[in-house]
Amino acid sequence: MTSTATLQRRPPPSPVDQTGRPALEVDGVAKSYSQHQVLDGLSFSVTSGEIFGLLGSNGAGKTTAVEIVQGLRTRDSGVIRVLGLDPVAERARLRHLVGSQLQSSALPDRLRVGEALRLFANLAGNVVDWQELRDEWSLDGLQRRPFGALSGGERQRLFLALALVNRPRLVFLDELTQGLDAAARRETWRLIERIRDEGTTVVLVTHFMDEAERLCDRVGVLHDGHIVSSGRPADLVAAMGGPVHIRFSCPAPGRSVLTGIDGMPGVVAVTVSAPSMAVRFGMADIACAPEMSVAVIGELAHRGFAPHDLMVVRPTLEDAFVALTQGDPS
């Protein structure tokens, strides 16, 4: 459905936005429960206007981190500045500047979509008219539907609208697409990009690497209680993702064309799997540095070898993540 409503214009930035500081600064934050150290010197920053992804395995402490940053949990030590403010000491000032969708978000099953929007808008001081918010996020057709009857994608659309009901400058989204099907995930991704494009800074907590690679301007990898690497997804992949793999089927008579390929600059390995009773061809795999993939394919073409099923498998953010948290992915 195409929305005809437009949210009210954002007011001029408040003084906390004019300090030149990042939207979020976390420096040396520690948190432990009994004898278990969850966060140990956690430090990272988020630039205004970007989608920053906080990545980590299940149990890595991502949710604890964002709850501490929002002042929902206490920290043992460290410094946090959210839009220049301390999330505990100045929580009242931040309440109108920050939005949040937590991993455990839920509403009463009988609460209708329109009622939820009206209630949350009222609690936020009616900064945005709830009907405009309803139309802006294409929830008008769901207005009378109870929360318990919504699909996963519809619930997430509602949660996004509720997270923006105070027109925040910074919003936290925790495992937003967990449990959604492929179509609902993609729709949610488009909504997150729209939030960023409208000027809101987004901190996205996820363990889905494809989601982070698609959405995030920068990411930070949380492991053993601290950030082990941060930067643009493409830069992390280039630094840690491993080699490119050039793969194609290769009949036994054609294997001679691979002679000497392993001696080309940047080529890490050349392997050919043996054919089986079910498959007449082996599968060739040339592992090489990313910048050498064109040269390798060009050399194959120069030798008159042009397999119809050639594919280039490039490293992904998942490969880089595994390398950073578990060792070499290859």
PDB file of N, CA and C in Angstrom, residues 246-280:
ATOM      1  N   ILE A 246      37.389 -20.049  -7.363  1.00  0.00           N
ATOM      2  CA  ILE A 246      36.882 -20.163  -8.736  1.00  0.00           C
ATOM      3  C   ILE A 246      36.598 -21.641  -8.971  1.00  0.00           C
ATOM      4  N   ARG A 247      35.332 -21.971  -9.204  1.00  0.00           N
ATOM      5  CA  ARG A 247      34.930 -23.372  -9.276  1.00  0.00           C
ATOM      6  C   ARG A 247      34.230 -23.667 -10.595  1.00  0.00           C
ATOM      7  N   PHE A 248      34.498 -24.871 -11.114  1.00  0.00           N
ATOM      8  CA  PHE A 248      33.859 -25.312 -12.364  1.00  0.00           C
ATOM      9  C   PHE A 248      34.075 -26.805 -12.507  1.00  0.00           C
ATOM     10  N   SER A 249      33.178 -27.423 -13.277  1.00  0.00           N
ATOM     11  CA  SER A 249      33.330 -28.856 -13.534  1.00  0.00           C
ATOM     12  C   SER A 249      34.469 -29.067 -14.522  1.00  0.00           C
ATOM     13  N   CYS A 250      35.161 -30.175 -14.357  1.00  0.00           N
ATOM     14  CA  CYS A 250      36.373 -30.403 -15.152  1.00  0.00           C
ATOM     15  C   CYS A 250      36.473 -31.876 -15.525  1.00  0.00           C
ATOM     16  N   PRO A 251      36.235 -32.225 -16.800  1.00  0.00           N
ATOM     17  CA  PRO A 251      36.388 -33.619 -17.218  1.00  0.00           C
ATOM     18  C   PRO A 251      37.861 -34.016 -17.186  1.00  0.00           C
ATOM     19  N   ALA A 252      38.075 -35.299 -17.048  1.00  0.00           N
ATOM     20  CA  ALA A 252      39.454 -35.796 -16.936  1.00  0.00           C
ATOM     21  C   ALA A 252      40.370 -35.300 -18.057  1.00  0.00           C
ATOM     22  N   PRO A 253      39.938 -35.301 -19.340  1.00  0.00           N
ATOM     23  CA  PRO A 253      40.834 -34.831 -20.404  1.00  0.00           C
ATOM     24  C   PRO A 253      41.172 -33.350 -20.303  1.00  0.00           C
ATOM     25  N   GLY A 254      40.331 -32.586 -19.580  1.00  0.00           N
ATOM     26  CA  GLY A 254      40.563 -31.149 -19.522  1.00  0.00           C
ATOM     27  C   GLY A 254      41.435 -30.707 -18.371  1.00  0.00           C
ATOM     28  N   ARG A 255      41.860 -31.657 -17.545  1.00  0.00           N
ATOM     29  CA  ARG A 255      42.618 -31.259 -16.356  1.00  0.00           C
ATOM     30  C   ARG A 255      43.998 -30.713 -16.697  1.00  0.00           C
ATOM     31  N   SER A 256      44.507 -31.069 -17.838  1.00  0.00           N
ATOM     32  CA  SER A 256      45.836 -30.574 -18.202  1.00  0.00           C
ATOM     33  C   SER A 256      45.848 -29.065 -18.365  1.00  0.00           C
ATOM     34  N   VAL A 257      44.659 -28.477 -18.613  1.00  0.00           N
ATOM     35  CA  VAL A 257      44.596 -27.030 -18.790  1.00  0.00           C
ATOM     36  C   VAL A 257      44.940 -26.300 -17.499  1.00  0.00           C
ATOM     37  N   LEU A 258      44.875 -27.014 -16.377  1.00  0.00           N
ATOM     38  CA  LEU A 258      45.163 -26.398 -15.085  1.00  0.00           C
ATOM     39  C   LEU A 258      46.645 -26.423 -14.748  1.00  0.00           C
ATOM     40  N   THR A 259      47.435 -27.075 -15.585  1.00  0.00           N
ATOM     41  CA  THR A 259      48.870 -27.176 -15.316  1.00  0.00           C
ATOM     42  C   THR A 259      49.508 -25.779 -15.215  1.00  0.00           C
ATOM     43  N   GLY A 260      50.177 -25.552 -14.132  1.00  0.00           N
ATOM     44  CA  GLY A 260      50.877 -24.286 -13.939  1.00  0.00           C
ATOM     45  C   GLY A 260      50.048 -23.180 -13.335  1.00  0.00           C
ATOM     46  N   ILE A 261      48.720 -23.371 -13.225  1.00  0.00           N
ATOM     47  CA  ILE A 261      47.866 -22.331 -12.633  1.00  0.00           C
ATOM     48  C   ILE A 261      48.280 -22.073 -11.185  1.00  0.00           C
ATOM     49  N   ASP A 262      48.711 -23.142 -10.492  1.00  0.00           N
ATOM     50  CA  ASP A 262      49.083 -22.977  -9.090  1.00  0.00           C
ATOM     51  C   ASP A 262      50.339 -22.125  -8.911  1.00  0.00           C
ATOM     52  N   GLY A 263      51.039 -21.858  -9.996  1.00  0.00           N
ATOM     53  CA  GLY A 263      52.231 -21.018  -9.917  1.00  0.00           C
ATOM     54  C   GLY A 263      51.969 -19.556 -10.196  1.00  0.00           C
ATOM     55  N   MET A 264      50.729 -19.210 -10.538  1.00  0.00           N
ATOM     56  CA  MET A 264      50.400 -17.806 -10.797  1.00  0.00           C
ATOM     57  C   MET A 264      50.435 -17.002  -9.496  1.00  0.00           C
ATOM     58  N   PRO A 265      50.838 -15.735  -9.547  1.00  0.00           N
ATOM     59  CA  PRO A 265      50.854 -14.898  -8.344  1.00  0.00           C
ATOM     60  C   PRO A 265      49.469 -14.828  -7.709  1.00  0.00           C
ATOM     61  N   GLY A 266      49.408 -14.994  -6.395  1.00  0.00           N
ATOM     62  CA  GLY A 266      48.156 -14.879  -5.669  1.00  0.00           C
ATOM     63  C   GLY A 266      47.332 -16.144  -5.611  1.00  0.00           C
ATOM     64  N   VAL A 267      47.713 -17.187  -6.362  1.00  0.00           N
ATOM     65  CA  VAL A 267      46.976 -18.447  -6.318  1.00  0.00           C
ATOM     66  C   VAL A 267      47.423 -19.234  -5.096  1.00  0.00           C
ATOM     67  N   VAL A 268      46.465 -19.598  -4.255  1.00  0.00           N
ATOM     68  CA  VAL A 268      46.765 -20.288  -3.001  1.00  0.00           C
ATOM     69  C   VAL A 268      46.792 -21.796  -3.191  1.00  0.00           C
ATOM     70  N   ALA A 269      45.839 -22.328  -3.946  1.00  0.00           N
ATOM     71  CA  ALA A 269      45.757 -23.772  -4.138  1.00  0.00           C
ATOM     72  C   ALA A 269      44.892 -24.077  -5.343  1.00  0.00           C
ATOM     73  N   VAL A 270      45.181 -25.217  -5.979  1.00  0.00           N
ATOM     74  CA  VAL A 270      44.367 -25.728  -7.072  1.00  0.00           C
ATOM     75  C   VAL A 270      44.049 -27.182  -6.751  1.00  0.00           C
ATOM     76  N   THR A 271      42.773 -27.490  -6.654  1.00  0.00           N
ATOM     77  CA  THR A 271      42.360 -28.867  -6.359  1.00  0.00           C
ATOM     78  C   THR A 271      41.294 -29.299  -7.351  1.00  0.00           C
ATOM     79  N   VAL A 272      41.251 -30.599  -7.626  1.00  0.00           N
ATOM     80  CA  VAL A 272      40.223 -31.170  -8.497  1.00  0.00           C
ATOM     81  C   VAL A 272      39.706 -32.425  -7.824  1.00  0.00           C
ATOM     82  N   SER A 273      38.403 -32.446  -7.549  1.00  0.00           N
ATOM     83  CA  SER A 273      37.816 -33.627  -6.929  1.00  0.00           C
ATOM     84  C   SER A 273      37.671 -34.730  -7.965  1.00  0.00           C
ATOM     85  N   ALA A 274      37.775 -35.974  -7.516  1.00  0.00           N
ATOM     86  CA  ALA A 274      37.672 -37.118  -8.427  1.00  0.00           C
ATOM     87  C   ALA A 274      36.223 -37.324  -8.833  1.00  0.00           C
ATOM     88  N   PRO A 275      35.962 -37.697 -10.101  1.00  0.00           N
ATOM     89  CA  PRO A 275      34.587 -37.996 -10.517  1.00  0.00           C
ATOM     90  C   PRO A 275      34.090 -39.254  -9.812  1.00  0.00           C
ATOM     91  N   SER A 276      32.781 -39.346  -9.654  1.00  0.00           N
ATOM     92  CA  SER A 276      32.177 -40.517  -9.017  1.00  0.00           C
ATOM     93  C   SER A 276      31.330 -41.265 -10.029  1.00  0.00           C
ATOM     94  N   MET A 277      30.708 -42.346  -9.573  1.00  0.00           N
ATOM     95  CA  MET A 277      29.831 -43.124 -10.456  1.00  0.00           C
ATOM     96  C   MET A 277      28.654 -42.269 -10.928  1.00  0.00           C
ATOM     97  N   ALA A 278      28.194 -41.366 -10.067  1.00  0.00           N
ATOM     98  CA  ALA A 278      27.028 -40.551 -10.415  1.00  0.00           C
ATOM     99  C   ALA A 278      27.405 -39.295 -11.194  1.00  0.00           C
ATOM    100  N   VAL A 279      28.629 -38.833 -11.021  1.00  0.00           N
ATOM    101  CA  VAL A 279      29.072 -37.595 -11.668  1.00  0.00           C
ATOM    102  C   VAL A 279      30.308 -37.879 -12.499  1.00  0.00           C
ATOM    103  N   ARG A 280      30.226 -37.617 -13.817  1.00  0.00           N
ATOM    104  CA  ARG A 280      31.332 -37.930 -14.719  1.00  0.00           C
ATOM    105  C   ARG A 280      32.466 -36.915 -14.642  1.00  0.00           C
TER     106      ARG A 280
END
